[in-house]
Short mmCIF file of C-alpha atoms in Angstrom, two decimals:
data_model
loop_
_atom_site.label_atom_id
_atom_site.label_comp_id
_atom_site.label_asym_id
_atom_site.label_seq_id
_atom_site.Cartn_x
_atom_site.Cartn_y
_atom_site.Cartn_z
CA MET A 6 119.28 17.26 81.21
CA HIS A 7 116.81 19.97 80.26
CA ARG A 8 117.91 23.51 79.49
CA ARG A 9 115.42 26.27 80.32
CA ILE A 10 115.01 28.68 77.39
CA LEU A 11 114.10 32.24 78.42
CA ALA A 12 111.68 34.26 76.36
CA PRO A 13 113.33 37.37 74.83
CA SER A 14 111.52 39.75 77.22
CA VAL A 15 112.51 37.70 80.27
CA LEU A 16 116.10 37.41 79.02
CA ALA A 17 116.31 41.18 78.57
CA ALA A 18 114.98 41.79 82.06
CA SER A 19 117.45 39.35 83.61
CA LEU A 20 120.35 41.00 81.78
CA LEU A 21 119.27 44.39 83.10
CA LEU A 22 119.26 43.05 86.65
CA ALA A 23 122.81 41.79 86.17
CA ILE A 24 124.12 45.19 85.08
CA PRO A 25 125.41 47.13 88.10
CA ALA A 26 123.87 50.54 88.66
CA SER A 27 126.12 53.56 88.42
CA ALA A 28 127.52 54.80 91.72
CA THR A 29 125.64 58.02 91.10
CA ASP A 30 122.35 56.13 91.32
CA PHE A 31 122.98 55.39 95.01
CA THR A 32 122.27 58.06 97.61
CA PRO A 33 122.30 58.23 101.42
CA GLY A 34 119.12 57.42 103.29
CA ALA A 35 117.54 60.39 105.05
CA PRO A 36 118.61 60.94 108.69
CA GLY A 37 114.94 61.35 109.65
CA ILE A 38 111.74 59.61 108.63
CA GLY A 39 109.98 62.91 107.92
CA ASP A 40 108.03 63.63 111.11
CA PRO A 41 107.81 67.42 111.55
CA TYR A 42 107.45 67.08 115.34
CA TYR A 43 110.72 65.14 115.64
CA PRO A 44 112.83 65.67 112.50
CA SER A 45 115.70 63.47 113.71
CA SER A 46 113.50 60.51 114.64
CA GLY A 47 113.58 57.49 112.40
CA ASN A 48 115.47 57.20 109.11
CA GLY A 49 114.83 56.81 105.42
CA GLY A 50 115.92 54.28 102.84
CA TYR A 51 114.93 51.00 104.45
CA ASP A 52 112.18 49.16 106.31
CA VAL A 53 112.93 46.89 109.27
CA SER A 54 111.09 43.58 109.65
CA HIS A 55 112.79 42.12 112.74
CA TYR A 56 115.17 42.95 115.59
CA ASP A 57 117.16 40.28 117.40
CA LEU A 58 118.71 41.82 120.53
CA ARG A 59 121.25 39.79 122.49
CA LEU A 60 122.18 41.66 125.65
CA LYS A 61 124.25 41.30 128.80
CA TYR A 62 123.60 43.62 131.74
CA GLN A 63 125.41 44.12 135.02
CA PRO A 64 123.07 45.82 137.53
CA ALA A 65 125.88 46.85 139.87
CA THR A 66 127.60 49.02 137.25
CA ASP A 67 124.79 49.69 134.74
CA LEU A 68 127.00 48.27 131.99
CA LEU A 69 124.99 47.06 129.01
CA GLU A 70 126.68 45.02 126.29
CA GLY A 71 124.74 44.15 123.18
CA THR A 72 124.65 42.66 119.72
CA ALA A 73 121.71 43.81 117.62
CA THR A 74 120.87 41.92 114.45
CA ILE A 75 118.50 43.91 112.27
CA LEU A 76 116.65 42.45 109.27
CA ALA A 77 115.51 45.06 106.76
CA THR A 78 114.63 45.71 103.14
CA THR A 79 115.98 48.70 101.25
CA THR A 80 113.40 51.13 99.84
CA GLN A 81 115.89 53.01 97.64
CA ASN A 82 119.36 52.55 96.18
CA LEU A 83 121.44 53.17 99.30
CA SER A 84 125.02 54.36 99.51
CA ARG A 85 124.72 54.94 103.26
CA PHE A 86 122.03 54.72 105.93
CA ASN A 87 121.43 55.72 109.54
CA LEU A 88 120.28 54.03 112.70
CA ASP A 89 119.15 55.92 115.80
CA PHE A 90 121.44 55.04 118.70
CA GLY A 91 123.32 56.69 121.55
CA LEU A 92 125.75 54.15 123.08
CA ALA A 93 129.32 53.44 121.93
CA VAL A 94 129.60 51.07 118.95
CA SER A 95 132.56 48.72 118.42
CA GLU A 96 131.65 46.98 115.17
CA VAL A 97 129.10 47.07 112.35
CA ARG A 98 128.58 44.45 109.65
CA VAL A 99 126.24 44.69 106.69
CA ASN A 100 125.39 41.34 105.09
CA GLY A 101 128.32 39.81 106.94
CA THR A 102 130.94 42.30 105.76
CA LEU A 103 132.54 44.93 107.98
CA ALA A 104 131.09 48.37 107.35
CA LYS A 105 132.36 51.84 108.09
CA TYR A 106 130.44 53.82 110.68
CA THR A 107 130.50 57.15 112.45
CA LYS A 108 128.39 58.98 115.00
CA SER A 109 126.61 62.22 114.17
CA GLY A 110 125.16 64.22 117.04
CA THR A 111 123.87 62.31 120.04
CA GLN A 112 121.74 59.69 118.32
CA GLU A 113 122.64 59.23 114.64
CA LEU A 114 124.76 56.20 113.72
CA GLU A 115 125.81 56.62 110.06
CA ILE A 116 126.69 53.33 108.36
CA THR A 117 128.46 52.99 105.00
CA PRO A 118 128.39 49.41 103.71
CA ALA A 119 131.38 48.02 101.79
CA ALA A 120 129.23 47.99 98.65
CA PRO A 121 126.12 50.06 97.95
CA LEU A 122 122.73 48.40 98.46
CA ALA A 123 120.21 48.16 95.64
CA LYS A 124 116.55 48.99 96.19
CA GLY A 125 114.40 46.06 97.26
CA ARG A 126 117.30 44.08 98.69
CA SER A 127 117.14 42.13 101.95
CA VAL A 128 119.78 43.43 104.33
CA THR A 129 121.17 42.07 107.60
CA VAL A 130 122.86 44.61 109.86
CA VAL A 131 124.79 43.52 112.96
CA VAL A 132 125.82 46.17 115.49
CA LYS A 133 128.01 45.40 118.52
CA TYR A 134 128.00 47.95 121.31
CA ALA A 135 128.45 48.65 125.02
CA GLY A 136 127.87 51.47 127.45
CA LYS A 137 126.05 52.75 130.51
CA PRO A 138 122.56 53.88 129.44
CA SER A 139 122.11 56.04 132.54
CA GLU A 140 124.97 58.26 131.34
CA LEU A 141 123.17 59.13 128.08
CA SER A 142 121.07 62.29 128.14
CA ILE A 143 119.55 63.96 125.09
CA ASP A 144 118.44 67.54 125.69
CA GLY A 145 118.06 66.72 129.38
CA TYR A 146 115.80 63.80 128.57
CA THR A 147 116.39 60.14 129.41
CA ALA A 148 114.49 56.94 128.78
CA TRP A 149 116.65 54.77 131.01
CA HIS A 150 115.56 54.53 134.64
CA ARG A 151 118.09 53.24 137.13
CA THR A 152 116.59 51.23 139.98
CA PRO A 153 118.17 49.95 143.21
CA ASP A 154 118.63 46.54 141.61
CA GLY A 155 118.89 47.24 137.87
CA GLY A 156 117.48 49.38 135.10
CA VAL A 157 114.41 49.94 132.94
CA ALA A 158 113.90 51.29 129.41
CA ALA A 159 110.52 53.01 129.01
CA GLN A 160 109.68 56.43 127.57
CA GLU A 161 107.69 58.20 124.88
CA PRO A 162 108.28 59.24 122.13
CA ASP A 163 111.82 57.77 122.33
CA SER A 164 113.35 54.95 124.35
CA ALA A 165 115.22 52.64 121.97
CA VAL A 166 118.15 55.05 121.54
CA TRP A 167 119.26 54.21 125.08
CA TRP A 168 119.58 50.46 124.61
CA PHE A 169 119.44 49.27 121.00
CA PRO A 170 120.01 50.71 117.49
CA SER A 171 116.80 51.10 115.51
CA ASN A 172 114.73 52.99 113.00
CA ASP A 173 113.18 54.84 115.91
CA HIS A 174 109.73 55.92 114.73
CA PRO A 175 106.30 54.21 114.90
CA LEU A 176 106.09 54.17 111.09
CA ASP A 177 108.64 51.36 110.98
CA LYS A 178 107.27 48.60 113.20
CA ALA A 179 108.89 45.17 113.45
CA THR A 180 108.87 41.93 115.41
CA TYR A 181 111.36 41.35 118.24
CA ASP A 182 113.44 38.74 119.97
CA VAL A 183 115.01 40.13 123.15
CA SER A 184 117.54 37.93 124.96
CA VAL A 185 119.07 39.26 128.19
CA LEU A 186 121.84 37.74 130.29
CA VAL A 187 121.83 38.86 133.92
CA PRO A 188 123.44 37.67 137.19
CA ASP A 189 121.64 34.82 138.92
CA GLY A 190 118.93 36.13 141.22
CA THR A 191 118.13 38.98 138.83
CA GLN A 192 115.34 38.79 136.25
CA ALA A 193 114.85 40.34 132.83
CA ILE A 194 111.37 41.22 131.57
CA SER A 195 110.45 42.33 128.08
CA ASN A 196 107.55 42.29 125.64
CA GLY A 197 105.58 39.26 124.51
CA THR A 198 106.16 35.76 125.82
CA LEU A 199 109.09 34.17 127.65
CA GLN A 200 110.41 31.56 125.22
CA SER A 201 113.06 30.07 127.47
CA GLN A 202 115.24 30.65 130.54
CA SER A 203 118.56 29.01 131.37
CA SER A 204 121.38 29.44 133.91
CA LYS A 205 125.12 28.81 133.66
CA LEU A 206 128.16 29.87 135.67
CA GLY A 207 126.32 32.42 137.78
CA TRP A 208 124.34 34.04 134.96
CA THR A 209 120.76 33.53 133.75
CA ARG A 210 119.50 34.23 130.23
CA TYR A 211 115.89 35.23 129.52
CA ASN A 212 114.58 34.97 125.95
CA TRP A 213 111.46 37.00 125.09
CA ARG A 214 109.55 37.17 121.81
CA SER A 215 107.08 39.74 120.50
CA ASN A 216 105.68 38.28 117.29
CA LYS A 217 103.46 41.10 116.02
CA PRO A 218 104.56 44.47 114.57
CA GLN A 219 105.80 46.70 117.38
CA ALA A 220 107.01 50.29 117.44
CA SER A 221 110.49 50.88 118.85
CA TYR A 222 109.26 53.14 121.69
CA LEU A 223 106.86 50.39 122.75
CA THR A 224 109.73 47.95 123.19
CA THR A 225 110.80 47.66 126.81
CA VAL A 226 113.24 45.86 129.05
CA ALA A 227 113.20 45.77 132.85
CA ILE A 228 116.05 44.22 134.81
CA GLY A 229 115.88 43.70 138.56
CA LYS A 230 114.30 41.52 141.21
CA PHE A 231 110.59 40.95 140.64
CA ASP A 232 107.70 38.96 141.97
CA ILE A 233 106.00 37.58 138.85
CA THR A 234 102.38 36.39 138.69
CA THR A 235 100.84 34.50 135.79
CA ASP A 236 97.37 33.66 134.54
CA THR A 237 95.57 33.18 131.23
CA LEU A 238 92.77 34.99 129.46
CA ALA A 239 89.62 33.07 128.61
CA ASN A 240 91.07 32.53 125.11
CA GLY A 241 94.25 31.00 126.56
CA LEU A 242 96.64 33.92 126.08
CA PRO A 243 99.13 34.32 128.94
CA VAL A 244 98.85 37.12 131.50
CA ILE A 245 102.25 38.08 132.95
CA ASN A 246 102.52 40.73 135.67
CA ALA A 247 105.64 41.73 137.61
CA TYR A 248 106.30 43.81 140.72
CA SER A 249 109.63 45.01 142.06
CA LYS A 250 110.26 43.34 145.40
CA ASP A 251 110.98 46.69 147.06
CA LEU A 252 107.86 48.73 146.22
CA GLY A 253 107.22 49.37 149.90
CA ASP A 254 103.88 50.97 150.80
CA ASN A 255 102.72 51.03 147.16
CA ASP A 256 102.99 47.28 146.70
CA GLY A 257 99.48 46.31 147.80
CA ALA A 258 97.73 49.06 145.82
CA ALA A 259 99.75 48.22 142.71
CA ARG A 260 98.80 44.55 142.92
CA ALA A 261 95.14 45.36 143.64
CA SER A 262 95.10 47.32 140.39
CA ILE A 263 97.25 45.31 138.00
CA GLU A 264 95.96 41.91 139.07
CA ARG A 265 92.69 43.03 137.44
CA THR A 266 94.48 43.10 134.06
CA LYS A 267 92.75 39.89 132.98
CA GLU A 268 89.31 41.29 133.78
CA VAL A 269 90.02 44.60 132.02
CA ALA A 270 91.56 42.95 128.95
CA GLU A 271 88.55 40.69 128.49
CA TRP A 272 86.17 43.65 128.88
CA LEU A 273 88.15 45.63 126.30
CA SER A 274 88.10 42.64 123.95
CA ASP A 275 84.31 42.82 123.97
CA LEU A 276 84.53 46.56 123.27
CA TYR A 277 87.32 46.68 120.66
CA GLY A 278 87.51 43.17 119.24
CA PRO A 279 89.94 40.30 119.92
CA TYR A 280 93.10 41.20 121.83
CA PRO A 281 95.76 41.70 119.11
CA PHE A 282 98.96 40.29 120.69
CA ASN A 283 100.51 37.11 122.11
CA SER A 284 100.38 38.06 125.80
CA VAL A 285 99.10 40.74 128.17
CA GLY A 286 100.17 42.06 131.55
CA GLY A 287 102.01 44.89 133.24
CA TYR A 288 104.99 45.64 135.43
CA VAL A 289 105.85 48.02 138.26
CA PRO A 290 109.57 48.68 138.73
CA ASN A 291 110.97 50.64 141.64
CA VAL A 292 111.47 53.91 139.75
CA THR A 293 111.08 57.54 140.78
CA SER A 294 109.17 58.66 137.67
CA GLY A 295 105.43 59.23 137.88
CA PHE A 296 104.07 58.15 134.49
CA ALA A 297 102.66 54.99 132.97
CA LEU A 298 103.27 53.82 129.40
CA GLU A 299 101.58 51.41 127.03
CA THR A 300 104.68 49.31 126.25
CA GLN A 301 103.31 46.58 124.00
CA THR A 302 101.80 43.56 125.79
CA ARG A 303 103.39 44.67 129.08
CA PRO A 304 102.54 48.24 130.16
CA TYR A 305 104.93 50.05 132.46
CA TYR A 306 103.51 51.60 135.63
CA SER A 307 105.31 53.92 138.02
CA PRO A 308 104.70 53.09 141.69
CA LYS A 309 103.47 56.68 142.09
CA GLN A 310 100.35 55.75 140.11
CA PHE A 311 99.29 53.80 143.21
CA ALA A 312 100.52 56.17 145.93
CA ASN A 313 96.93 57.00 146.94
CA GLY A 314 95.59 53.48 146.72
CA ALA A 315 94.47 51.07 144.02
CA ASN A 316 93.52 52.62 140.69
CA VAL A 317 92.18 50.31 138.00
CA SER A 318 91.51 53.32 135.77
CA VAL A 319 95.19 53.61 134.83
CA VAL A 320 95.21 49.91 133.90
CA VAL A 321 92.20 50.52 131.66
CA HIS A 322 94.01 53.42 129.99
CA GLU A 323 97.20 51.49 129.22
CA LEU A 324 95.41 48.34 128.09
CA ALA A 325 93.14 50.36 125.79
CA HIS A 326 96.31 51.50 124.10
CA GLN A 327 97.06 47.93 123.06
CA TRP A 328 94.41 48.48 120.38
CA TYR A 329 94.61 52.27 120.08
CA GLY A 330 98.29 53.17 119.83
CA ASP A 331 100.04 49.80 119.73
CA SER A 332 98.16 47.71 117.16
CA VAL A 333 97.02 50.85 115.31
CA SER A 334 99.90 53.28 115.72
CA VAL A 335 100.31 56.93 114.83
CA ASP A 336 101.39 57.78 111.30
CA GLY A 337 103.15 60.83 112.75
CA TRP A 338 103.35 62.18 116.27
CA LYS A 339 100.78 64.89 115.49
CA ASP A 340 98.25 62.01 115.33
CA ILE A 341 98.58 61.43 119.07
CA TRP A 342 94.81 61.91 119.54
CA ASN A 343 94.33 58.52 117.86
CA ASN A 344 96.08 57.10 120.92
CA GLU A 345 95.26 59.29 123.88
CA GLY A 346 91.71 60.44 123.16
CA PHE A 347 90.54 56.84 122.90
CA ALA A 348 92.51 55.59 125.91
CA ARG A 349 91.03 58.38 128.05
CA TYR A 350 87.53 57.63 126.77
CA ALA A 351 88.06 53.98 127.72
CA GLN A 352 88.49 55.21 131.32
CA TRP A 353 85.14 56.99 131.01
CA LEU A 354 83.51 53.83 129.66
CA TRP A 355 84.96 51.82 132.55
CA SER A 356 83.41 54.34 134.94
CA GLU A 357 80.10 53.85 133.14
CA LYS A 358 80.42 50.07 133.41
CA GLU A 359 81.26 50.26 137.13
CA GLY A 360 78.29 52.56 137.87
CA GLU A 361 80.56 55.41 139.00
CA GLY A 362 79.48 58.01 136.46
CA THR A 363 78.53 57.72 132.81
CA ALA A 364 80.77 58.94 130.02
CA LYS A 365 78.19 61.65 129.35
CA GLU A 366 78.32 62.81 132.98
CA LEU A 367 82.11 62.86 132.87
CA ALA A 368 82.07 64.81 129.60
CA ASP A 369 79.68 67.40 131.05
CA TYR A 370 81.85 67.70 134.15
CA VAL A 371 85.07 68.19 132.15
CA TYR A 372 83.39 70.70 129.85
CA ALA A 373 82.18 72.77 132.81
CA GLN A 374 85.59 72.75 134.52
CA HIS A 375 87.22 74.83 131.80
CA PRO A 376 85.89 78.34 131.08
CA ALA A 377 86.09 79.71 127.55
CA ASP A 378 89.32 81.61 128.25
CA ASP A 379 91.09 78.56 129.73
CA ALA A 380 94.32 77.60 127.94
CA PHE A 381 92.82 74.10 127.82
CA TRP A 382 90.81 75.16 124.76
CA LYS A 383 93.82 76.63 122.96
CA VAL A 384 95.37 73.19 122.48
CA LYS A 385 94.21 71.43 119.30
CA PRO A 386 94.14 67.68 119.98
CA GLY A 387 94.17 66.88 116.26
CA ASP A 388 97.54 68.61 115.85
CA PRO A 389 98.72 69.89 119.24
CA GLY A 390 102.33 70.64 118.32
CA PRO A 391 105.37 68.95 119.88
CA ASP A 392 105.28 71.16 122.98
CA ASN A 393 101.66 70.16 123.73
CA GLN A 394 101.74 66.58 122.54
CA PHE A 395 101.02 65.26 126.03
CA ASP A 396 98.96 68.18 127.25
CA LEU A 397 95.91 67.27 129.32
CA ALA A 398 93.70 68.72 126.59
CA VAL A 399 94.83 65.98 124.18
CA TYR A 400 93.39 63.50 126.67
CA ASP A 401 90.31 65.23 128.07
CA ARG A 402 89.32 67.42 125.13
CA GLY A 403 90.17 64.41 122.97
CA ALA A 404 87.69 62.31 124.94
CA LEU A 405 85.10 65.10 124.70
CA ALA A 406 85.37 64.78 120.90
CA LEU A 407 84.44 61.12 121.17
CA GLN A 408 81.49 61.88 123.41
CA ALA A 409 80.31 64.45 120.84
CA LEU A 410 80.65 61.77 118.17
CA ARG A 411 78.65 59.32 120.28
CA ASP A 412 75.93 61.91 120.85
CA THR A 413 75.75 62.55 117.10
CA VAL A 414 75.75 59.02 115.66
CA GLY A 415 74.11 57.09 118.53
CA ASP A 416 75.39 54.20 120.59
CA THR A 417 74.96 51.45 118.00
CA SER A 418 77.06 53.21 115.36
CA PHE A 419 79.53 54.58 117.90
CA PHE A 420 80.42 51.24 119.44
CA ALA A 421 80.62 49.67 115.99
CA LEU A 422 83.23 52.32 115.17
CA LEU A 423 85.22 51.55 118.31
CA LYS A 424 85.42 47.90 117.30
CA GLY A 425 85.74 48.39 113.55
CA TRP A 426 88.62 50.87 113.51
CA PRO A 427 91.28 48.69 115.22
CA THR A 428 90.22 45.79 113.03
CA ALA A 429 90.43 47.77 109.80
CA HIS A 430 93.91 49.14 110.62
CA GLN A 431 95.30 46.26 112.70
CA TYR A 432 99.12 46.30 113.02
CA GLY A 433 99.31 49.42 110.85
CA ASN A 434 99.57 53.19 111.16
CA ALA A 435 96.94 55.87 110.72
CA LYS A 436 96.34 59.61 110.75
CA VAL A 437 93.60 61.50 112.60
CA GLY A 438 92.10 62.27 109.20
CA ASP A 439 91.92 58.54 108.44
CA PHE A 440 89.64 58.06 111.45
CA VAL A 441 87.43 60.96 110.37
CA LEU A 442 87.02 59.45 106.91
CA TYR A 443 86.41 56.00 108.40
CA ALA A 444 83.73 57.34 110.74
CA GLU A 445 81.98 59.19 107.92
CA LYS A 446 81.97 56.15 105.66
CA ALA A 447 80.87 53.74 108.41
CA THR A 448 78.02 55.94 109.68
CA GLY A 449 76.99 57.64 106.45
CA LYS A 450 77.04 60.99 108.26
CA PRO A 451 79.02 64.16 107.46
CA LEU A 452 81.31 64.41 110.50
CA ALA A 453 84.20 66.57 109.32
CA GLY A 454 82.66 69.67 110.91
CA LEU A 455 82.23 67.95 114.27
CA PHE A 456 85.85 66.82 114.35
CA ASP A 457 87.08 70.20 113.19
CA THR A 458 85.23 71.86 116.09
CA TRP A 459 86.51 69.50 118.76
CA LEU A 460 89.99 68.70 117.47
CA TYR A 461 91.23 71.67 115.45
CA GLN A 462 89.65 74.89 116.74
CA ALA A 463 91.46 76.86 119.46
CA SER A 464 88.23 77.77 121.22
CA LYS A 465 85.61 76.23 123.46
CA PRO A 466 82.90 74.52 121.41
CA ALA A 467 79.34 75.70 121.98
CA ALA A 468 77.33 73.61 124.41
CA PRO A 469 74.30 71.64 123.21
CA ALA A 470 70.96 73.32 123.97
CA ALA A 471 70.17 71.09 126.95
CA LYS A 472 73.55 71.73 128.51
CA LYS A 473 73.25 75.47 127.83
CA ALA A 474 69.96 75.59 129.71
CA LYS A 475 71.52 73.87 132.72
CA LEU A 476 74.51 76.18 132.70
CA ALA A 477 72.33 79.27 132.34
CA ALA A 478 70.16 78.16 135.24
CA GLY A 479 73.25 77.67 137.40
CA VAL A 480 72.48 74.01 137.99
CA PRO A 481 75.63 72.59 139.64
CA LEU A 482 77.18 69.53 138.09
CA THR A 483 77.77 66.69 140.52
CA GLN A 484 81.30 65.34 140.44
CA PRO A 485 81.11 61.75 139.16
CA LYS A 486 82.28 59.20 141.69
CA SER A 487 85.08 58.02 139.39
CA TRP A 488 86.48 61.49 138.79
CA LYS A 489 89.18 61.48 141.45
CA LYS A 490 90.55 58.14 140.28
CA ILE A 491 90.58 59.31 136.66
CA ALA A 492 92.18 62.64 137.57
CA ALA A 493 94.79 60.80 139.63
CA THR A 494 96.04 59.21 136.40
CA ASN A 495 96.76 62.57 134.76
CA GLU A 496 100.46 62.11 135.29
CA ILE A 497 100.36 59.28 132.77
CA HIS A 498 100.86 61.94 130.10
CA ASP A 499 103.76 63.70 131.85
CA HIS A 500 106.52 61.74 130.10
CA ARG A 501 109.28 64.31 130.36
#
């Protein structure tokens, strides 16, 4: 037998670790992550690495029963911590031991473990709960959409609160396993790949896995009766699309759009770099809302997006978000331009590719549509404020900023930026200012003034000389052929 002899310094350190900290060294985690737009969103004191959600849902009554197992690491000495959640909780365990809990307001679940948690410790939290998500409303806002045959969770900036407890802010991304038990004949769709499916005694369980970091609002579940189509990208990744079986007149247009997901994803991969996740696709539930959302790997589309016929432009927008918004997520919600400006510009690039109007022509057209006194120019895409976070200006003026950047640095540098940025920040978070610094470093050009003009000034930027001459001469701008299809997607930003 050999006895290991510790060096004095190592022995001292180990003794210190064995000494319990004073109770006064442990403090509650913050009830918000620090986002000024949404002070109650997210929480402090820990970082989640994985969610395992085991759910049972009855479509007839909208009753959702769940057990959420959350793996996290403490980032401070914690006496108490919060999760964001709205349904009724029946039990909480922390590291296997029953914990005290209470609700604060509509979405704060305050948990006090039996013993305080030291900084840097791995923690397992198990929350058992049940309720009817459709009965939960926060300030008149809901993320749960009842359908004739089930329910859907999809909203921005919040959706998790309606169906699972979480650290509900994009700063704390995690991987997910979502397992849903539903009556036979009903299907459950979520993010990532379907790992398995099994039936027993009149119920079917669907097990989905999303194996790359994912923000809580990008996590979705759709329960109902769907027609599911499958394919693979050229690199072998699965394509999974789903359509409610009762879409009616919108069914054909929806399929004519979303069945081009493979084509669009491969085009975007050439533009932005390799697709960052384990599957791609989209789904169209029978909901009454009008928006679309970039839920990770499986964007959500309202049937209304296809009320006037097929529209591939909305598919381009939501798939562009898989790089800009999902893989590289906002640091705070004021950084929304990092998502929406680029997704809108992707629609302009698709128009250019399809020969239906170049991005430059679309930029000139948008610029001319809004006179200097238009409220459009009062919104600052770089920090629009919570009331204007999804204003059209964040999208269209945000895309104008990218066209101005392209005009300044040239196509070679511009397209290198579009590909380099999501690679440099893959699976992370970033601020608008981070992109400005990245663009300056990558191009070697001073660009802060350009971005300040287009993203932060509440006024219409001056037109370039060539455009000024056209405007002064009264030369009419021809509406690009793609404009109506792009404009028809404007409701994608109307989340509330």
